[in-house]
mmCIF file of C-alpha atoms in Angstrom:
data_model
loop_
_atom_site.group_PDB
_atom_site.id
_atom_site.type_symbol
_atom_site.label_atom_id
_atom_site.label_comp_id
_atom_site.label_asym_id
_atom_site.label_seq_id
_atom_site.Cartn_x
_atom_site.Cartn_y
_atom_site.Cartn_z
ATOM 1 C CA MET A 1 -44.395 -53.370 -240.260
ATOM 2 C CA THR A 2 -45.871 -53.667 -236.766
ATOM 3 C CA ILE A 3 -46.527 -51.679 -234.188
ATOM 4 C CA GLU A 4 -46.879 -52.732 -231.175
ATOM 5 C CA THR A 5 -49.339 -51.017 -228.950
ATOM 6 C CA ASP A 6 -50.434 -51.526 -224.962
ATOM 7 C CA MET A 7 -53.916 -52.746 -224.913
ATOM 8 C CA SER A 8 -53.956 -52.774 -221.054
ATOM 9 C CA GLU A 9 -56.366 -50.117 -219.818
ATOM 10 C CA GLU A 10 -55.719 -47.013 -217.715
ATOM 11 C CA LYS A 11 -56.578 -47.736 -214.449
ATOM 12 C CA ARG A 12 -59.581 -45.147 -213.746
ATOM 13 C CA THR A 13 -60.921 -44.443 -210.254
ATOM 14 C CA GLU A 14 -64.435 -43.031 -209.832
ATOM 15 C CA ILE A 15 -64.088 -39.732 -207.293
ATOM 16 C CA GLY A 16 -67.050 -41.587 -205.684
ATOM 17 C CA GLU A 17 -65.415 -44.755 -204.963
ATOM 18 C CA ILE A 18 -62.482 -41.939 -202.341
ATOM 19 C CA GLY A 19 -64.853 -39.580 -202.021
ATOM 20 C CA GLU A 20 -63.958 -35.788 -201.093
ATOM 21 C CA PHE A 21 -61.682 -36.671 -197.949
ATOM 22 C CA GLY A 22 -59.984 -39.197 -199.921
ATOM 23 C CA LEU A 23 -59.097 -37.329 -202.886
ATOM 24 C CA ILE A 24 -57.799 -34.606 -200.709
ATOM 25 C CA GLU A 25 -55.539 -36.914 -198.990
ATOM 26 C CA ARG A 26 -54.130 -37.736 -201.913
ATOM 27 C CA ILE A 27 -53.905 -34.788 -203.450
ATOM 28 C CA ALA A 28 -52.479 -33.978 -200.342
ATOM 29 C CA GLY A 29 -49.329 -35.873 -200.202
ATOM 30 C CA HIS A 30 -47.559 -35.124 -203.039
ATOM 31 C CA PHE A 31 -47.328 -31.477 -201.743
ATOM 32 C CA ILE A 32 -45.118 -30.770 -198.912
ATOM 33 C CA PRO A 33 -44.436 -27.167 -197.481
ATOM 34 C CA LYS A 34 -41.222 -25.703 -198.780
ATOM 35 C CA ASN A 35 -41.863 -22.632 -197.445
ATOM 36 C CA GLU A 36 -40.793 -22.179 -193.715
ATOM 37 C CA LYS A 37 -43.970 -19.452 -192.922
ATOM 38 C CA THR A 38 -46.120 -22.404 -193.820
ATOM 39 C CA VAL A 39 -47.594 -23.193 -190.370
ATOM 40 C CA LYS A 40 -50.436 -26.118 -191.738
ATOM 41 C CA GLY A 41 -51.331 -26.469 -195.339
ATOM 42 C CA ILE A 42 -53.639 -29.573 -196.127
ATOM 43 C CA GLY A 43 -55.666 -30.480 -193.819
ATOM 44 C CA ASP A 44 -57.140 -28.537 -191.495
ATOM 45 C CA ASP A 45 -59.993 -25.679 -191.446
ATOM 46 C CA THR A 46 -57.652 -23.059 -192.619
ATOM 47 C CA ALA A 47 -54.237 -23.060 -193.883
ATOM 48 C CA VAL A 48 -51.604 -21.227 -191.755
ATOM 49 C CA TYR A 49 -48.811 -19.059 -192.116
ATOM 50 C CA ASP A 50 -46.294 -17.316 -189.759
ATOM 51 C CA LEU A 51 -46.317 -13.787 -189.907
ATOM 52 C CA GLY A 52 -44.510 -13.649 -186.504
ATOM 53 C CA ASP A 53 -46.151 -12.272 -183.558
ATOM 54 C CA LYS A 54 -49.520 -13.520 -185.345
ATOM 55 C CA TYR A 55 -50.666 -16.364 -187.424
ATOM 56 C CA LEU A 56 -52.727 -15.818 -191.356
ATOM 57 C CA LEU A 57 -54.956 -17.693 -191.969
ATOM 58 C CA THR A 58 -57.005 -18.809 -195.270
ATOM 59 C CA THR A 59 -58.989 -20.666 -196.747
ATOM 60 C CA SER A 60 -61.854 -21.116 -199.774
ATOM 61 C CA ASP A 61 -65.022 -22.377 -200.210
ATOM 62 C CA MET A 62 -66.948 -22.407 -203.978
ATOM 63 C CA LEU A 63 -70.293 -22.914 -203.983
ATOM 64 C CA LEU A 64 -72.080 -23.984 -207.539
ATOM 65 C CA GLU A 65 -75.507 -23.411 -208.485
ATOM 66 C CA GLY A 66 -78.062 -27.226 -208.807
ATOM 67 C CA VAL A 67 -75.175 -28.622 -206.222
ATOM 68 C CA HIS A 68 -74.838 -26.101 -203.406
ATOM 69 C CA PHE A 69 -78.045 -23.729 -203.509
ATOM 70 C CA ASP A 70 -81.145 -24.045 -205.256
ATOM 71 C CA LEU A 71 -82.204 -20.003 -207.596
ATOM 72 C CA SER A 72 -85.754 -21.138 -207.410
ATOM 73 C CA TYR A 73 -85.837 -21.065 -203.032
ATOM 74 C CA MET A 74 -82.341 -19.025 -202.876
ATOM 75 C CA PRO A 75 -82.343 -15.101 -202.929
ATOM 76 C CA LEU A 76 -79.384 -13.395 -204.401
ATOM 77 C CA PRO A 77 -78.952 -11.244 -201.308
ATOM 78 C CA HIS A 78 -78.492 -14.779 -198.649
ATOM 79 C CA LEU A 79 -76.743 -16.254 -200.888
ATOM 80 C CA GLY A 80 -74.299 -13.841 -200.682
ATOM 81 C CA TYR A 81 -74.619 -13.564 -197.141
ATOM 82 C CA LYS A 82 -73.854 -17.598 -196.875
ATOM 83 C CA ALA A 83 -70.688 -17.663 -199.115
ATOM 84 C CA VAL A 84 -68.970 -15.239 -196.828
ATOM 85 C CA ALA A 85 -70.163 -17.221 -193.568
ATOM 86 C CA VAL A 86 -68.912 -20.098 -194.146
ATOM 87 C CA ASN A 87 -66.013 -19.438 -194.616
ATOM 88 C CA ILE A 88 -65.863 -16.821 -191.633
ATOM 89 C CA SER A 89 -66.819 -19.813 -189.888
ATOM 90 C CA ASP A 90 -63.568 -21.934 -190.910
ATOM 91 C CA ILE A 91 -61.730 -19.008 -189.297
ATOM 92 C CA ALA A 92 -63.871 -19.194 -186.398
ATOM 93 C CA ALA A 93 -63.036 -22.758 -186.109
ATOM 94 C CA MET A 94 -59.315 -22.199 -185.653
ATOM 95 C CA ASN A 95 -60.117 -20.457 -182.606
ATOM 96 C CA GLY A 96 -59.257 -16.959 -185.270
ATOM 97 C CA THR A 97 -60.609 -13.348 -186.146
ATOM 98 C CA PRO A 98 -61.717 -12.554 -190.304
ATOM 99 C CA THR A 99 -60.271 -9.454 -191.683
ATOM 100 C CA GLN A 100 -60.665 -9.531 -195.266
ATOM 101 C CA ILE A 101 -62.752 -12.018 -197.996
ATOM 102 C CA THR A 102 -62.410 -11.886 -201.855
ATOM 103 C CA VAL A 103 -65.185 -13.096 -204.713
ATOM 104 C CA ASN A 104 -65.100 -14.770 -206.891
ATOM 105 C CA LEU A 105 -68.113 -14.695 -209.513
ATOM 106 C CA GLY A 106 -69.365 -16.972 -212.517
ATOM 107 C CA LEU A 107 -71.926 -15.401 -214.485
ATOM 108 C CA SER A 108 -74.294 -16.886 -217.477
ATOM 109 C CA ASN A 109 -75.890 -14.211 -219.162
ATOM 110 C CA ARG A 110 -79.676 -14.638 -217.646
ATOM 111 C CA PHE A 111 -77.403 -12.951 -214.441
ATOM 112 C CA SER A 112 -78.609 -8.812 -214.883
ATOM 113 C CA VAL A 113 -76.576 -5.896 -213.169
ATOM 114 C CA GLU A 114 -79.393 -6.055 -210.691
ATOM 115 C CA ALA A 115 -79.127 -9.647 -210.029
ATOM 116 C CA VAL A 116 -75.283 -9.237 -209.362
ATOM 117 C CA GLU A 117 -75.859 -6.269 -206.984
ATOM 118 C CA ALA A 118 -78.269 -8.127 -204.999
ATOM 119 C CA ILE A 119 -75.434 -11.152 -204.202
ATOM 120 C CA TYR A 120 -72.813 -8.470 -203.467
ATOM 121 C CA GLU A 121 -76.075 -6.900 -200.733
ATOM 122 C CA GLY A 122 -76.238 -9.790 -198.773
ATOM 123 C CA VAL A 123 -71.897 -9.841 -198.950
ATOM 124 C CA LYS A 124 -71.814 -6.823 -197.682
ATOM 125 C CA ALA A 125 -73.900 -7.859 -195.008
ATOM 126 C CA ALA A 126 -71.904 -9.987 -193.605
ATOM 127 C CA CYS A 127 -68.857 -7.918 -193.872
ATOM 128 C CA ASP A 128 -70.208 -5.656 -192.143
ATOM 129 C CA GLU A 129 -72.014 -8.119 -189.469
ATOM 130 C CA TYR A 130 -68.699 -10.090 -188.865
ATOM 131 C CA ASN A 131 -66.149 -7.105 -189.518
ATOM 132 C CA VAL A 132 -64.203 -8.165 -192.843
ATOM 133 C CA ASP A 133 -62.916 -5.630 -195.883
ATOM 134 C CA LEU A 134 -64.157 -6.761 -199.132
ATOM 135 C CA VAL A 135 -60.891 -6.479 -201.142
ATOM 136 C CA GLY A 136 -60.563 -8.051 -204.300
ATOM 137 C CA GLY A 137 -61.687 -10.854 -206.583
ATOM 138 C CA ASP A 138 -62.216 -12.195 -209.790
ATOM 139 C CA THR A 139 -65.810 -12.012 -212.725
ATOM 140 C CA THR A 140 -66.261 -14.305 -215.408
ATOM 141 C CA ALA A 141 -68.310 -15.978 -217.845
ATOM 142 C CA SER A 142 -70.068 -18.761 -216.457
ATOM 143 C CA PRO A 143 -71.420 -21.284 -219.475
ATOM 144 C CA SER A 144 -74.441 -22.525 -217.878
ATOM 145 C CA GLY A 145 -75.267 -21.782 -214.089
ATOM 146 C CA LEU A 146 -74.051 -19.326 -211.140
ATOM 147 C CA VAL A 147 -70.708 -19.674 -209.320
ATOM 148 C CA ILE A 148 -69.484 -18.155 -206.060
ATOM 149 C CA SER A 149 -66.278 -18.579 -203.879
ATOM 150 C CA VAL A 150 -65.019 -16.481 -201.388
ATOM 151 C CA THR A 151 -61.552 -16.791 -200.002
ATOM 152 C CA ALA A 152 -61.379 -15.698 -196.277
ATOM 153 C CA LEU A 153 -58.381 -14.659 -194.276
ATOM 154 C CA GLY A 154 -58.058 -14.294 -190.531
ATOM 155 C CA GLU A 155 -55.347 -14.035 -187.872
ATOM 156 C CA VAL A 156 -54.489 -15.314 -184.464
ATOM 157 C CA ASP A 157 -52.343 -15.100 -181.454
ATOM 158 C CA ARG A 158 -49.725 -17.225 -181.928
ATOM 159 C CA ASP A 159 -50.522 -19.281 -178.415
ATOM 160 C CA LYS A 160 -54.433 -19.048 -179.174
ATOM 161 C CA VAL A 161 -54.512 -20.823 -182.952
ATOM 162 C CA VAL A 162 -56.320 -24.494 -182.462
ATOM 163 C CA TYR A 163 -55.789 -27.577 -184.643
ATOM 164 C CA ARG A 164 -58.440 -30.551 -184.974
ATOM 165 C CA ASN A 165 -55.560 -32.449 -183.102
ATOM 166 C CA GLY A 166 -55.673 -31.211 -180.496
ATOM 167 C CA ALA A 167 -57.971 -33.493 -178.184
ATOM 168 C CA MET A 168 -56.859 -35.959 -175.617
ATOM 169 C CA GLU A 169 -58.557 -38.419 -173.885
ATOM 170 C CA ASN A 170 -61.881 -37.580 -171.634
ATOM 171 C CA ASP A 171 -61.017 -33.973 -172.783
ATOM 172 C CA ILE A 172 -65.492 -32.983 -173.008
ATOM 173 C CA LEU A 173 -66.881 -32.559 -176.251
ATOM 174 C CA CYS A 174 -69.271 -29.676 -176.872
ATOM 175 C CA VAL A 175 -71.410 -28.179 -179.528
ATOM 176 C CA THR A 176 -72.605 -24.383 -179.779
ATOM 177 C CA GLY A 177 -76.207 -23.888 -180.736
ATOM 178 C CA ASP A 178 -78.214 -26.740 -182.186
ATOM 179 C CA LEU A 179 -78.545 -28.619 -184.576
ATOM 180 C CA GLY A 180 -80.420 -30.757 -187.863
ATOM 181 C CA GLY A 181 -82.533 -27.389 -188.551
ATOM 182 C CA ALA A 182 -79.923 -26.538 -191.655
ATOM 183 C CA PHE A 183 -81.018 -30.028 -193.104
ATOM 184 C CA VAL A 184 -84.727 -29.752 -192.117
ATOM 185 C CA GLY A 185 -85.248 -26.113 -193.289
ATOM 186 C CA LEU A 186 -84.024 -27.626 -197.336
ATOM 187 C CA GLN A 187 -86.646 -30.577 -196.602
ATOM 188 C CA VAL A 188 -89.719 -27.796 -196.083
ATOM 189 C CA LEU A 189 -88.370 -26.079 -199.472
ATOM 190 C CA GLU A 190 -87.375 -28.633 -201.730
ATOM 191 C CA ARG A 191 -91.058 -29.236 -200.757
ATOM 192 C CA GLU A 192 -92.330 -26.748 -200.954
ATOM 193 C CA LYS A 193 -90.596 -26.247 -204.448
ATOM 194 C CA GLN A 194 -92.000 -29.597 -205.890
ATOM 195 C CA GLU A 195 -95.613 -28.282 -205.152
ATOM 196 C CA TYR A 196 -94.999 -24.921 -206.921
ATOM 197 C CA LEU A 197 -93.611 -27.116 -210.004
ATOM 198 C CA ALA A 198 -97.153 -29.264 -209.247
ATOM 199 C CA ASN A 199 -99.142 -26.389 -209.034
ATOM 200 C CA PRO A 200 -97.728 -22.427 -210.017
ATOM 201 C CA ASP A 201 -100.569 -20.432 -208.463
ATOM 202 C CA MET A 202 -100.010 -21.216 -205.335
ATOM 203 C CA GLN A 203 -97.953 -19.728 -202.129
ATOM 204 C CA PRO A 204 -95.564 -21.039 -199.995
ATOM 205 C CA GLN A 205 -96.427 -21.963 -196.246
ATOM 206 C CA LEU A 206 -93.017 -21.175 -194.827
ATOM 207 C CA GLU A 207 -94.405 -19.048 -191.841
ATOM 208 C CA LYS A 208 -94.675 -21.906 -189.621
ATOM 209 C CA TYR A 209 -91.091 -22.838 -190.519
ATOM 210 C CA ASP A 210 -89.323 -19.647 -190.434
ATOM 211 C CA TYR A 211 -86.574 -20.196 -188.143
ATOM 212 C CA VAL A 212 -85.357 -24.077 -189.978
ATOM 213 C CA VAL A 213 -85.440 -22.458 -193.123
ATOM 214 C CA GLY A 214 -83.482 -19.711 -192.131
ATOM 215 C CA ARG A 215 -81.008 -21.978 -191.163
ATOM 216 C CA GLN A 216 -80.666 -23.521 -194.502
ATOM 217 C CA LEU A 217 -80.762 -19.892 -196.434
ATOM 218 C CA ARG A 218 -78.939 -18.092 -193.973
ATOM 219 C CA PRO A 219 -76.512 -19.609 -191.294
ATOM 220 C CA LYS A 220 -74.479 -17.904 -189.161
ATOM 221 C CA ALA A 221 -70.825 -18.034 -188.265
ATOM 222 C CA ARG A 222 -69.953 -18.395 -184.536
ATOM 223 C CA MET A 223 -68.235 -15.639 -184.026
ATOM 224 C CA ASP A 224 -69.968 -14.484 -180.998
ATOM 225 C CA ILE A 225 -68.662 -17.733 -178.892
ATOM 226 C CA ILE A 226 -64.824 -17.870 -180.143
ATOM 227 C CA HIS A 227 -65.237 -13.371 -178.425
ATOM 228 C CA GLU A 228 -66.484 -15.769 -175.711
ATOM 229 C CA PHE A 229 -64.108 -18.218 -174.858
ATOM 230 C CA LYS A 230 -61.216 -15.032 -175.177
ATOM 231 C CA ASP A 231 -63.650 -13.554 -171.945
ATOM 232 C CA LEU A 232 -64.315 -17.134 -169.773
ATOM 233 C CA GLY A 233 -60.614 -18.255 -170.507
ATOM 234 C CA ILE A 234 -61.015 -21.188 -172.554
ATOM 235 C CA GLN A 235 -59.308 -21.737 -175.176
ATOM 236 C CA PRO A 236 -60.457 -25.101 -176.773
ATOM 237 C CA THR A 237 -57.821 -28.260 -177.608
ATOM 238 C CA SER A 238 -59.100 -29.129 -180.604
ATOM 239 C CA MET A 239 -61.923 -27.826 -183.230
ATOM 240 C CA ILE A 240 -63.785 -27.617 -186.315
ATOM 241 C CA ASP A 241 -67.136 -26.259 -187.459
ATOM 242 C CA VAL A 242 -69.923 -28.506 -189.109
ATOM 243 C CA SER A 243 -70.443 -28.076 -191.977
ATOM 244 C CA ASP A 244 -70.456 -32.012 -193.274
ATOM 245 C CA GLY A 245 -72.841 -33.469 -190.538
ATOM 246 C CA LEU A 246 -71.743 -33.560 -186.494
ATOM 247 C CA ALA A 247 -70.869 -37.590 -187.122
ATOM 248 C CA SER A 248 -68.450 -36.782 -189.716
ATOM 249 C CA GLU A 249 -66.452 -33.774 -188.036
ATOM 250 C CA ALA A 250 -66.592 -36.111 -184.708
ATOM 251 C CA PHE A 251 -64.613 -37.827 -186.959
ATOM 252 C CA HIS A 252 -62.440 -35.681 -188.125
ATOM 253 C CA LEU A 253 -61.677 -34.851 -184.895
ATOM 254 C CA CYS A 254 -61.037 -38.120 -183.457
ATOM 255 C CA LYS A 255 -58.624 -39.348 -187.267
ATOM 256 C CA GLN A 256 -56.309 -36.145 -186.716
ATOM 257 C CA SER A 257 -56.379 -36.476 -182.387
ATOM 258 C CA GLY A 258 -55.677 -40.521 -182.509
ATOM 259 C CA LEU A 259 -58.760 -40.505 -180.371
ATOM 260 C CA GLY A 260 -62.250 -42.307 -180.336
ATOM 261 C CA VAL A 261 -65.435 -40.543 -179.317
ATOM 262 C CA ALA A 262 -68.218 -41.394 -176.676
ATOM 263 C CA ILE A 263 -71.681 -38.823 -178.348
ATOM 264 C CA TYR A 264 -74.478 -38.648 -176.254
ATOM 265 C CA GLU A 265 -78.120 -39.385 -178.069
ATOM 266 C CA ASP A 266 -79.790 -37.185 -174.365
ATOM 267 C CA LYS A 267 -77.713 -34.825 -175.177
ATOM 268 C CA LEU A 268 -77.618 -33.694 -178.794
ATOM 269 C CA PRO A 269 -79.105 -30.047 -179.024
ATOM 270 C CA ILE A 270 -82.143 -30.086 -181.404
ATOM 271 C CA GLU A 271 -84.104 -26.713 -181.715
ATOM 272 C CA LYS A 272 -88.047 -27.436 -180.725
ATOM 273 C CA GLN A 273 -89.264 -26.273 -184.867
ATOM 274 C CA ALA A 274 -86.522 -28.631 -186.137
ATOM 275 C CA PHE A 275 -87.718 -31.530 -184.253
ATOM 276 C CA GLU A 276 -91.340 -31.012 -185.218
ATOM 277 C CA THR A 277 -90.810 -30.720 -188.660
ATOM 278 C CA ALA A 278 -88.919 -33.535 -188.650
ATOM 279 C CA ALA A 279 -91.100 -35.219 -186.634
ATOM 280 C CA GLU A 280 -93.425 -34.194 -189.458
ATOM 281 C CA PHE A 281 -91.489 -35.202 -192.783
ATOM 282 C CA SER A 282 -90.731 -39.123 -190.699
ATOM 283 C CA ILE A 283 -87.300 -38.077 -190.052
ATOM 284 C CA ASP A 284 -85.039 -39.157 -187.373
ATOM 285 C CA PRO A 285 -84.782 -35.912 -185.309
ATOM 286 C CA ASN A 286 -81.482 -37.343 -183.815
ATOM 287 C CA SER A 287 -80.389 -38.596 -187.380
ATOM 288 C CA CYS A 288 -81.047 -34.880 -188.769
ATOM 289 C CA ALA A 289 -78.747 -33.349 -185.570
ATOM 290 C CA MET A 290 -76.040 -36.492 -186.356
ATOM 291 C CA ASN A 291 -75.614 -36.366 -189.914
ATOM 292 C CA GLY A 292 -77.562 -33.198 -191.853
ATOM 293 C CA GLY A 293 -75.140 -30.819 -191.670
ATOM 294 C CA GLU A 294 -74.537 -26.643 -192.737
ATOM 295 C CA ASP A 295 -75.513 -26.093 -189.397
ATOM 296 C CA TYR A 296 -71.854 -24.580 -189.227
ATOM 297 C CA GLU A 297 -71.646 -24.722 -185.547
ATOM 298 C CA LEU A 298 -68.430 -24.878 -183.222
ATOM 299 C CA LEU A 299 -67.446 -28.574 -181.936
ATOM 300 C CA PHE A 300 -64.913 -28.543 -179.961
ATOM 301 C CA THR A 301 -62.983 -30.241 -176.763
ATOM 302 C CA ILE A 302 -62.198 -28.740 -173.625
ATOM 303 C CA GLY A 303 -59.908 -29.957 -170.699
ATOM 304 C CA GLN A 304 -61.889 -31.873 -167.793
ATOM 305 C CA ASP A 305 -60.446 -28.431 -165.739
ATOM 306 C CA ASP A 306 -62.601 -25.825 -168.429
ATOM 307 C CA PHE A 307 -66.208 -28.054 -167.110
ATOM 308 C CA GLU A 308 -66.909 -25.652 -164.527
ATOM 309 C CA LYS A 309 -66.033 -22.469 -166.827
ATOM 310 C CA ILE A 310 -68.772 -23.783 -169.653
ATOM 311 C CA LYS A 311 -71.594 -25.676 -167.702
ATOM 312 C CA ASN A 312 -74.365 -22.902 -166.943
ATOM 313 C CA HIS A 313 -73.943 -21.280 -170.587
ATOM 314 C CA PRO A 314 -76.792 -21.370 -171.955
ATOM 315 C CA ASP A 315 -75.664 -22.208 -175.848
ATOM 316 C CA ILE A 316 -73.040 -24.086 -175.270
ATOM 317 C CA HIS A 317 -73.569 -28.330 -175.105
ATOM 318 C CA THR A 318 -71.587 -31.126 -173.450
ATOM 319 C CA ILE A 319 -72.337 -34.026 -175.833
ATOM 320 C CA GLY A 320 -69.605 -36.440 -175.374
ATOM 321 C CA TYR A 321 -66.088 -36.864 -174.843
ATOM 322 C CA MET A 322 -62.959 -37.865 -176.131
ATOM 323 C CA GLN A 323 -61.655 -41.542 -175.353
ATOM 324 C CA ALA A 324 -59.117 -43.642 -175.967
ATOM 325 C CA LYS A 325 -58.983 -44.979 -179.866
ATOM 326 C CA GLU A 326 -58.708 -48.666 -178.836
ATOM 327 C CA LYS A 327 -62.644 -47.593 -177.775
ATOM 328 C CA GLY A 328 -64.056 -46.574 -180.940
ATOM 329 C CA ARG A 329 -66.457 -44.151 -181.994
ATOM 330 C CA THR A 330 -69.572 -44.825 -180.642
ATOM 331 C CA PHE A 331 -73.028 -43.571 -179.646
ATOM 332 C CA VAL A 332 -74.794 -43.888 -176.515
ATOM 333 C CA THR A 333 -78.101 -44.252 -177.087
ATOM 334 C CA ARG A 334 -81.082 -43.108 -174.104
ATOM 335 C CA SER A 335 -81.681 -46.259 -172.973
ATOM 336 C CA GLN A 336 -77.636 -46.564 -172.303
ATOM 337 C CA ASN A 337 -77.389 -49.275 -175.785
ATOM 338 C CA VAL A 338 -73.401 -48.492 -176.714
ATOM 339 C CA VAL A 339 -73.611 -48.770 -180.448
ATOM 340 C CA GLU A 340 -70.995 -48.039 -183.082
ATOM 341 C CA LEU A 341 -71.426 -43.940 -184.496
ATOM 342 C CA GLN A 342 -72.052 -43.897 -188.122
ATOM 343 C CA ALA A 343 -71.321 -40.662 -190.674
ATOM 344 C CA GLN A 344 -73.421 -40.656 -193.278
ATOM 345 C CA GLY A 345 -72.930 -36.786 -194.079
ATOM 346 C CA TRP A 346 -73.332 -34.621 -196.948
ATOM 347 C CA ARG A 347 -71.166 -36.834 -199.703
ATOM 348 C CA HIS A 348 -69.810 -34.026 -202.635
ATOM 349 C CA PHE A 349 -69.281 -36.825 -204.813
#
């Protein structure tokens, strides 16, 4: 008796070939919302559900030891704070207000009760700062490193929600705060770690890098700007938070809104310490700003009529404008050369 077998190999696509967002698109293609209360599913900073007079927002992020953080220089309270703040930032990107969080931990046996309490010290600091309630979560064993996953809930008035897909041609592109500091801070921490490994008696020299190190270890969610939007009577036409790099996030706005973009080099907001430290590492400060990631600032578009409301704001910077898709995604240098915009931000796979 003979048994026929199919010797053809099963097709295997490496995740790195399509990247995180390609993977998300492939997964999302199989899931069409069935519940009429699901307003927005996969594809924006948060999901959106209809609660009647308001929308419920929900988002979730997972941080893995050795991938997203290194405990040789990340204090546990800072980690707890950051895990919450990065989720609050997603709620802010929808023009919403955070209300509750849950926290899930995967712990190996090298973590003590005191270590867990230190993580929750940071979680509480973030809850207090952003006025959110910790309402639950899960704790389980991890065979190796630490895993922390936070889910955040928030709300927004139905007519105030902001998506990535609302930008219009000639809308002004704005960003809050400054860019590149978190990436530069990571370079400092990695250098100090290597010097410590080579000489355990050395003391870290971080005083002159306090700002950029702080940007990496304890980023802030820009809820202050969301509150100011209300005071100024501004509703962005599109918005996203800067987690993977300015260029990458601008690409999301372009794709979702069906537009191109022009970003001006001389408009990029780079803080003095970030600029000088990047130069110390022989890294182009503009590249840090465009591709560094983890700044958690807000990138958004406004109509031309709203320019007067923000033109003198010290922490909102106009860096370009949205243009027709056919004009492409461009970067205008200080010498007025127009080059194709490249996105080389954080790659998850």
